mmCIF file of C-alpha atoms in Angstrom:
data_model
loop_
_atom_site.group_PDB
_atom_site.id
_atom_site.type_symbol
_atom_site.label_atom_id
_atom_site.label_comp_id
_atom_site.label_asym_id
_atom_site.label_seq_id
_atom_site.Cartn_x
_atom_site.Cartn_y
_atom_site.Cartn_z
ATOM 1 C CA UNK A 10 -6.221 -9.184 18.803
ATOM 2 C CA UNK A 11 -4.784 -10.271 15.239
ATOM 3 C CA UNK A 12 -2.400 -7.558 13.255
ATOM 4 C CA UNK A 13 -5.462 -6.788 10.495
ATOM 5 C CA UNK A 14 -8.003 -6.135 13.641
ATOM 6 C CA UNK A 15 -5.456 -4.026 15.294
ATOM 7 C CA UNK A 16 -4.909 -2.106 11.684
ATOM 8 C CA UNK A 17 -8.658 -1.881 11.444
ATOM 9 C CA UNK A 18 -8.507 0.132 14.838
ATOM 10 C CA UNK A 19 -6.015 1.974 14.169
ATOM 11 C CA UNK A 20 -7.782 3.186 10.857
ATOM 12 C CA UNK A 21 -10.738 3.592 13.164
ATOM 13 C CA UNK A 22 -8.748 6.493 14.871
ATOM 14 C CA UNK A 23 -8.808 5.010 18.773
ATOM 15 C CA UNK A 24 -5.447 5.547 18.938
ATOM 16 C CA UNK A 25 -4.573 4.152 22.676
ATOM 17 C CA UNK A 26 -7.763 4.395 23.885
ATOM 18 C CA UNK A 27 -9.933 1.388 24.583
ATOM 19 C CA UNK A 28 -11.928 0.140 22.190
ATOM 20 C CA UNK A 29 -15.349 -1.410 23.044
ATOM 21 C CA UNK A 30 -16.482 -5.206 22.332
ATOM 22 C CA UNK A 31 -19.879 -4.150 20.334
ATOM 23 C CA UNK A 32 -16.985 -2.345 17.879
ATOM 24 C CA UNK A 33 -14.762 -5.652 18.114
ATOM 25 C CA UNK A 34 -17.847 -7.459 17.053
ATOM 26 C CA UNK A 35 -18.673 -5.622 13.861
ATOM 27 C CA UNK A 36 -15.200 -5.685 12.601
ATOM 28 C CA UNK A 37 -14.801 -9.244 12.717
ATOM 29 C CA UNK A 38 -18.320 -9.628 11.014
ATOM 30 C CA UNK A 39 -17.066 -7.017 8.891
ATOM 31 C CA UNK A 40 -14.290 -8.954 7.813
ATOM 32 C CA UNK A 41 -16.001 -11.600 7.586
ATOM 33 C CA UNK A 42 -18.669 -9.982 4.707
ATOM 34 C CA UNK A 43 -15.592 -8.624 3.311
ATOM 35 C CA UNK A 44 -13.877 -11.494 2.447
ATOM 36 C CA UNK A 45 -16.529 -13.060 0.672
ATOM 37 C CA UNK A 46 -16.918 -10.339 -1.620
ATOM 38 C CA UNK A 47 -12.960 -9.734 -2.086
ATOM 39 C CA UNK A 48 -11.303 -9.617 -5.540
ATOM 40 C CA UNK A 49 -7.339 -9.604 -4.735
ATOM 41 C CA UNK A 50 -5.371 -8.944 -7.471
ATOM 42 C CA UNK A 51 -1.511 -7.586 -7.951
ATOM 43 C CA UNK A 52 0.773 -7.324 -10.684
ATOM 44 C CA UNK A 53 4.596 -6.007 -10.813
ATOM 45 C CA UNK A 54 7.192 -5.420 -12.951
ATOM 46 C CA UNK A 55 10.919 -4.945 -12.207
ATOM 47 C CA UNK A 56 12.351 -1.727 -13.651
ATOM 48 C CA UNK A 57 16.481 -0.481 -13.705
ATOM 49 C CA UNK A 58 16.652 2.673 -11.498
ATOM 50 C CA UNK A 59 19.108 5.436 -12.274
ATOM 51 C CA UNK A 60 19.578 8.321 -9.680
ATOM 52 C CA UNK A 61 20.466 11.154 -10.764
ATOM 53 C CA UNK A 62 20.948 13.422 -7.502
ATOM 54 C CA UNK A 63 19.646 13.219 -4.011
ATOM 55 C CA UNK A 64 15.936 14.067 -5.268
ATOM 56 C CA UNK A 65 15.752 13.134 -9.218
ATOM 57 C CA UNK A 66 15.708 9.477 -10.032
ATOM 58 C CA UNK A 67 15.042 7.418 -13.277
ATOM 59 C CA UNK A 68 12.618 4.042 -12.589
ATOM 60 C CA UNK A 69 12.034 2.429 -16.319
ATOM 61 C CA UNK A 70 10.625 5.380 -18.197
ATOM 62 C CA UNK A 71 9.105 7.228 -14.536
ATOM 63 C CA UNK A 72 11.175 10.319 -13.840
ATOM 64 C CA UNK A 73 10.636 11.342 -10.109
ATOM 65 C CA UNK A 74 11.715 14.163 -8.030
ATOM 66 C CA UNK A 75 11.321 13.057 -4.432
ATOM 67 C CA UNK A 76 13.674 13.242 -1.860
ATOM 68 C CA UNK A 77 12.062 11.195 0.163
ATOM 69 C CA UNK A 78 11.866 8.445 -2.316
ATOM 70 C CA UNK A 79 15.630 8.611 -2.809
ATOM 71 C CA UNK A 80 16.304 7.542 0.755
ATOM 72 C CA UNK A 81 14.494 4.470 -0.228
ATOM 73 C CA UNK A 82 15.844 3.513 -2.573
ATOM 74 C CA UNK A 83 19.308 4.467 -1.887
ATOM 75 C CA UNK A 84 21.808 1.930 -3.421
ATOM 76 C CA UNK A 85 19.558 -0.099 -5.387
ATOM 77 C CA UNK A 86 19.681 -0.480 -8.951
ATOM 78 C CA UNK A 87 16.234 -1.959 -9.391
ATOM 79 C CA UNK A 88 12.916 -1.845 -8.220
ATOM 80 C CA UNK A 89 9.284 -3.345 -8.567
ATOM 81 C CA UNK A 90 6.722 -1.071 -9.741
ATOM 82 C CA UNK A 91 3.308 -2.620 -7.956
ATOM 83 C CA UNK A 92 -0.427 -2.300 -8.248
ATOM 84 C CA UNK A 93 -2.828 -4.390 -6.349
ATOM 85 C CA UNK A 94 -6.512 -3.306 -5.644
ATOM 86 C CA UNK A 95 -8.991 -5.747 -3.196
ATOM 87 C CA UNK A 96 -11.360 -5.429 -6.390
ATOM 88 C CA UNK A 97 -15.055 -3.564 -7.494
ATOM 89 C CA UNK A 98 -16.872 -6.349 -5.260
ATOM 90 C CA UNK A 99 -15.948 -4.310 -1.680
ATOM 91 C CA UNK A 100 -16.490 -0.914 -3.919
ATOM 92 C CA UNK A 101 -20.175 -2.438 -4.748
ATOM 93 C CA UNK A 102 -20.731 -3.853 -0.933
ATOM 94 C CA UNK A 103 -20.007 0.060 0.434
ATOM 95 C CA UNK A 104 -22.345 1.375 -1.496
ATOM 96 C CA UNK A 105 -25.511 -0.808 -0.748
ATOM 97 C CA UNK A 106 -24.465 -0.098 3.099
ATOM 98 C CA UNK A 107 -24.287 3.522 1.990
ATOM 99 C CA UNK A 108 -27.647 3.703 1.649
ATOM 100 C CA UNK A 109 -28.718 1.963 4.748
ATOM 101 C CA UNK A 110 -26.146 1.806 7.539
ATOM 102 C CA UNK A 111 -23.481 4.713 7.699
ATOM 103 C CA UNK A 112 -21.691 3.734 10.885
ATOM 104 C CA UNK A 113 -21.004 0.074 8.776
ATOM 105 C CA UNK A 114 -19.526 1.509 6.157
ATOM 106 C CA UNK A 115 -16.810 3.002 8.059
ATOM 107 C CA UNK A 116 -15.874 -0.311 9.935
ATOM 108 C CA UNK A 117 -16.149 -1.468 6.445
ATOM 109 C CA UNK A 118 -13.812 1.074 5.228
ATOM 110 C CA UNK A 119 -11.376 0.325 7.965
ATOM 111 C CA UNK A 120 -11.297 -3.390 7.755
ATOM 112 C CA UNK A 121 -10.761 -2.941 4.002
ATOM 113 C CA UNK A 122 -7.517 -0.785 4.447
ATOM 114 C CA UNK A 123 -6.368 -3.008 6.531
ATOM 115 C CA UNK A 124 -7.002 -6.118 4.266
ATOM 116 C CA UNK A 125 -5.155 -4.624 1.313
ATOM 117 C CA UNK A 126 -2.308 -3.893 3.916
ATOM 118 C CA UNK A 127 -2.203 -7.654 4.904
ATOM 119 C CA UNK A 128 -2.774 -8.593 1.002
ATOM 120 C CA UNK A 129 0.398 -6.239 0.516
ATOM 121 C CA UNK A 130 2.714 -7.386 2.910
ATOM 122 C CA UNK A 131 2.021 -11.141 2.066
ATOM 123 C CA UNK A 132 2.871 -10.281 -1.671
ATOM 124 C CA UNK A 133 5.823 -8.809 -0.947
ATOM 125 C CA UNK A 134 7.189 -11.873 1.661
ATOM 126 C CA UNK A 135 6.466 -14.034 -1.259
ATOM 127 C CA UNK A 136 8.783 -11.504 -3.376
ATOM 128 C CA UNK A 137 11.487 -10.924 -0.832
ATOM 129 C CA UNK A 138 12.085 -14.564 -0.658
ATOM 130 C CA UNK A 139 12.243 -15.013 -4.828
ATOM 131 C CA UNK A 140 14.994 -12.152 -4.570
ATOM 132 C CA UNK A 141 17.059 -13.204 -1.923
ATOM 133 C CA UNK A 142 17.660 -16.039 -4.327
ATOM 134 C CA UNK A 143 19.501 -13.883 -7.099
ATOM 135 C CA UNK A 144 20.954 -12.167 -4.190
ATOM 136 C CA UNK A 145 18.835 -8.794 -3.911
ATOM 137 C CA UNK A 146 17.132 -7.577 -0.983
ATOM 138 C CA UNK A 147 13.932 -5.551 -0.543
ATOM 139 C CA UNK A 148 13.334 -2.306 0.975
ATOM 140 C CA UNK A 149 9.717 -1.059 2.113
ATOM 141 C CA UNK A 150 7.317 -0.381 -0.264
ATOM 142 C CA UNK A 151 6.571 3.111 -0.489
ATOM 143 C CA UNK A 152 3.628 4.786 -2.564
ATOM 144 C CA UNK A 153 2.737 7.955 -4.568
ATOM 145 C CA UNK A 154 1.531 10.090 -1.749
ATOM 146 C CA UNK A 155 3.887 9.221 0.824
ATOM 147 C CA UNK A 156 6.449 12.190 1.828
ATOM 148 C CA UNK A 157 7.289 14.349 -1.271
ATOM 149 C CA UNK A 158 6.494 11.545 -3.510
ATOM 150 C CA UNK A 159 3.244 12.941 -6.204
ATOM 151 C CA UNK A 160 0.068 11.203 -6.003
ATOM 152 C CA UNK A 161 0.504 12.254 -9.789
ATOM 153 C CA UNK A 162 2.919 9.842 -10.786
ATOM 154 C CA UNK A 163 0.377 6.790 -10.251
ATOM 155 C CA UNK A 164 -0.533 7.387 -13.723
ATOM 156 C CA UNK A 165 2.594 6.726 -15.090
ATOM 157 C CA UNK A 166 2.585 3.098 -12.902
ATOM 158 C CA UNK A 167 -0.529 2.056 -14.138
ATOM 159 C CA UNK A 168 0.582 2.639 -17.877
ATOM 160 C CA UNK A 169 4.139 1.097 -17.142
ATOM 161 C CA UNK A 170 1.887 -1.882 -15.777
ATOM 162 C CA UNK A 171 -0.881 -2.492 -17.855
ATOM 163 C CA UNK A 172 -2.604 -2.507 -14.940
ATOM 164 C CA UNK A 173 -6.245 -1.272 -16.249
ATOM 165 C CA UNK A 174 -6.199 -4.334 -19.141
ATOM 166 C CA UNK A 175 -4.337 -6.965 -16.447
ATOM 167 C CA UNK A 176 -6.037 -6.282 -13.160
ATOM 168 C CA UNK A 177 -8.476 -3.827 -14.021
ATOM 169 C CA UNK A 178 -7.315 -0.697 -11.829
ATOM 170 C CA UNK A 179 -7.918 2.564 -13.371
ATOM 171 C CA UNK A 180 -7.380 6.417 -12.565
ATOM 172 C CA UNK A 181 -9.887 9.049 -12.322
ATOM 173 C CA UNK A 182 -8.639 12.618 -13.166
ATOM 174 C CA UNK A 183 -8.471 13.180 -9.967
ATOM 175 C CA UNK A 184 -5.771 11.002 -9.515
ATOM 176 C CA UNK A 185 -7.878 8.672 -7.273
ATOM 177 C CA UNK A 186 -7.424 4.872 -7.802
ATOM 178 C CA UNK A 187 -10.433 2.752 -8.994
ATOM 179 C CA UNK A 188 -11.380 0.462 -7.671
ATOM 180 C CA UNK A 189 -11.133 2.304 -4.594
ATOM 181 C CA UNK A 190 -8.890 -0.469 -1.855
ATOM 182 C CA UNK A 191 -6.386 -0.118 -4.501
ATOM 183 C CA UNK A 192 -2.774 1.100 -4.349
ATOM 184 C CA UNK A 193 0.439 1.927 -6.271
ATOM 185 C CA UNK A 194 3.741 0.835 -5.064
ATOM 186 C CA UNK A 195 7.579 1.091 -5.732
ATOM 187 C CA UNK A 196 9.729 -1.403 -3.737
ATOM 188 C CA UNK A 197 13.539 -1.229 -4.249
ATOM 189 C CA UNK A 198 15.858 -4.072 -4.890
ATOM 190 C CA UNK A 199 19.568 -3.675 -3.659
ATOM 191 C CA UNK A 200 22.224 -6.237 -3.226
ATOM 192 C CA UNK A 201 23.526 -4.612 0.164
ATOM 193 C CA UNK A 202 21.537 -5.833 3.038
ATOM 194 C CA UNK A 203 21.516 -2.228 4.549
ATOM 195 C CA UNK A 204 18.685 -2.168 7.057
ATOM 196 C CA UNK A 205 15.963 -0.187 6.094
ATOM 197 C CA UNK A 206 12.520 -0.751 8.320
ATOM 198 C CA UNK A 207 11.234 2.188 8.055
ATOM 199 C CA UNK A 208 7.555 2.169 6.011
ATOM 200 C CA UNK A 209 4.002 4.040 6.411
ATOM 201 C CA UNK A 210 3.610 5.384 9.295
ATOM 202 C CA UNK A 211 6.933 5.977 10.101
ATOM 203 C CA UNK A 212 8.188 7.475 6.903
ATOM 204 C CA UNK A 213 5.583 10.047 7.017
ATOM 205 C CA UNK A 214 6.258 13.335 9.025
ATOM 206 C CA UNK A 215 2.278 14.809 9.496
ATOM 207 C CA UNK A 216 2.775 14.023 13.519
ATOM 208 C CA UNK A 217 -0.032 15.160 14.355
ATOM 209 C CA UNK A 218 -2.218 12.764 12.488
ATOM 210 C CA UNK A 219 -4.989 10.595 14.326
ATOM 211 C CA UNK A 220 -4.364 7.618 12.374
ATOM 212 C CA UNK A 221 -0.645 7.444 13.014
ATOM 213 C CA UNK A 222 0.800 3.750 14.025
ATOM 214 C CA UNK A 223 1.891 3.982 17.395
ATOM 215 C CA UNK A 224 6.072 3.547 17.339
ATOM 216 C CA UNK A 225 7.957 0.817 19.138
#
């Protein structure tokens, strides 16, 4: 089983238990449909980050209070602000199975997740290994929602990137990205290689939750 079908489960909720070969089956079609409807787009910006104490920091012109956040980015002095969204395409392809095949749409729902996750962590090789030639290193990317970090500061991003006019993702006032397999980011840049895996999952402290990654 590949890392973006084993995502795709784990969005599913299974958790450890078995999953079937009928559910198999519809995620890789699922994937499949997906990808042919699939829109990926990203931008990023680098920003100077001041830190004021252990839970107020300064990114560009974003003030945040987040302790969490802090940890993060603890001894960097810059950091990519990040939006990337899969597109209106898999937005458009939920809805026509809306209205005909429920139990699709959340395999559909789950494979997408797990295709901006892959989309994600392939932009941000490609960045890690620009940086490492001026010498900075990259911690995980962590997003508005994550910890103590306000879902409300992805307005602020999207200004700070352009991002509606660039890659067309938007806000509703509900804070809710559009198009929908979208996401905000901040990724630090330090120049000490302090090791720092933890991301997702693992920075989150809701233990209870069905769709946590299972830890090594």
């Amino acid at each position: 089983m590949d890392v973006r079908t084993k995502e795709a489960v784990r969005y599913l909720g299974y958790g450890n238990h078995a999953i079937d070969g009928r559910t198999l089956a519809l995620i890789a079609s699922s994937f499949q449909e997906l990808e042919t409807v699939a829109g990926r787009r990203v931008i990023y910006r680098i920003f100077d980050v001041s830190v004021e104490s252990e839970d107020s920091l300064i990114i560009g012109t974003l003030k945040i209070k987040s302790k969490n956040l802090g940890r993060n980015l603890k001894s960097c002095d810059k950091a990519f602000l990040l939006g990337a969204t899969l597109g209106v395409g898999v937005d458009t392809l939920l809805r026509r199975y809306t209205l005909t095949d429920m139990a699709r749409v959340v395999i559909l729902q789950a494979c997408a997740a797990a295709m901006l996750e892959e989309y994600l962590d392939n932009c941000q090789e490609k960045l890690r290994h620009e940086q490492e030639q001026d010498g900075y290193h990259l911690r995980p990317r962590f997003s508005p929602g994550y910890g103590d970090f306000s879902i409300t500061h992805q307005e602020e991003i999207l200004r700070m990137l352009d991002a509606p006019k660039q890659i067309g993702l938007s806000l509703t006032d509900g804070n809710m990205l559009i198009p929908t397999k979208s996401v905000t980011a901040i990724i630090g840049l330090s120049r000490l290689n302090i090791p720092c895996h933890i991301q997702g999952c693992e920075a989150c402290e809701k233990y209870d939750c069905s769709y946590r990654r299972k830890q090594k």
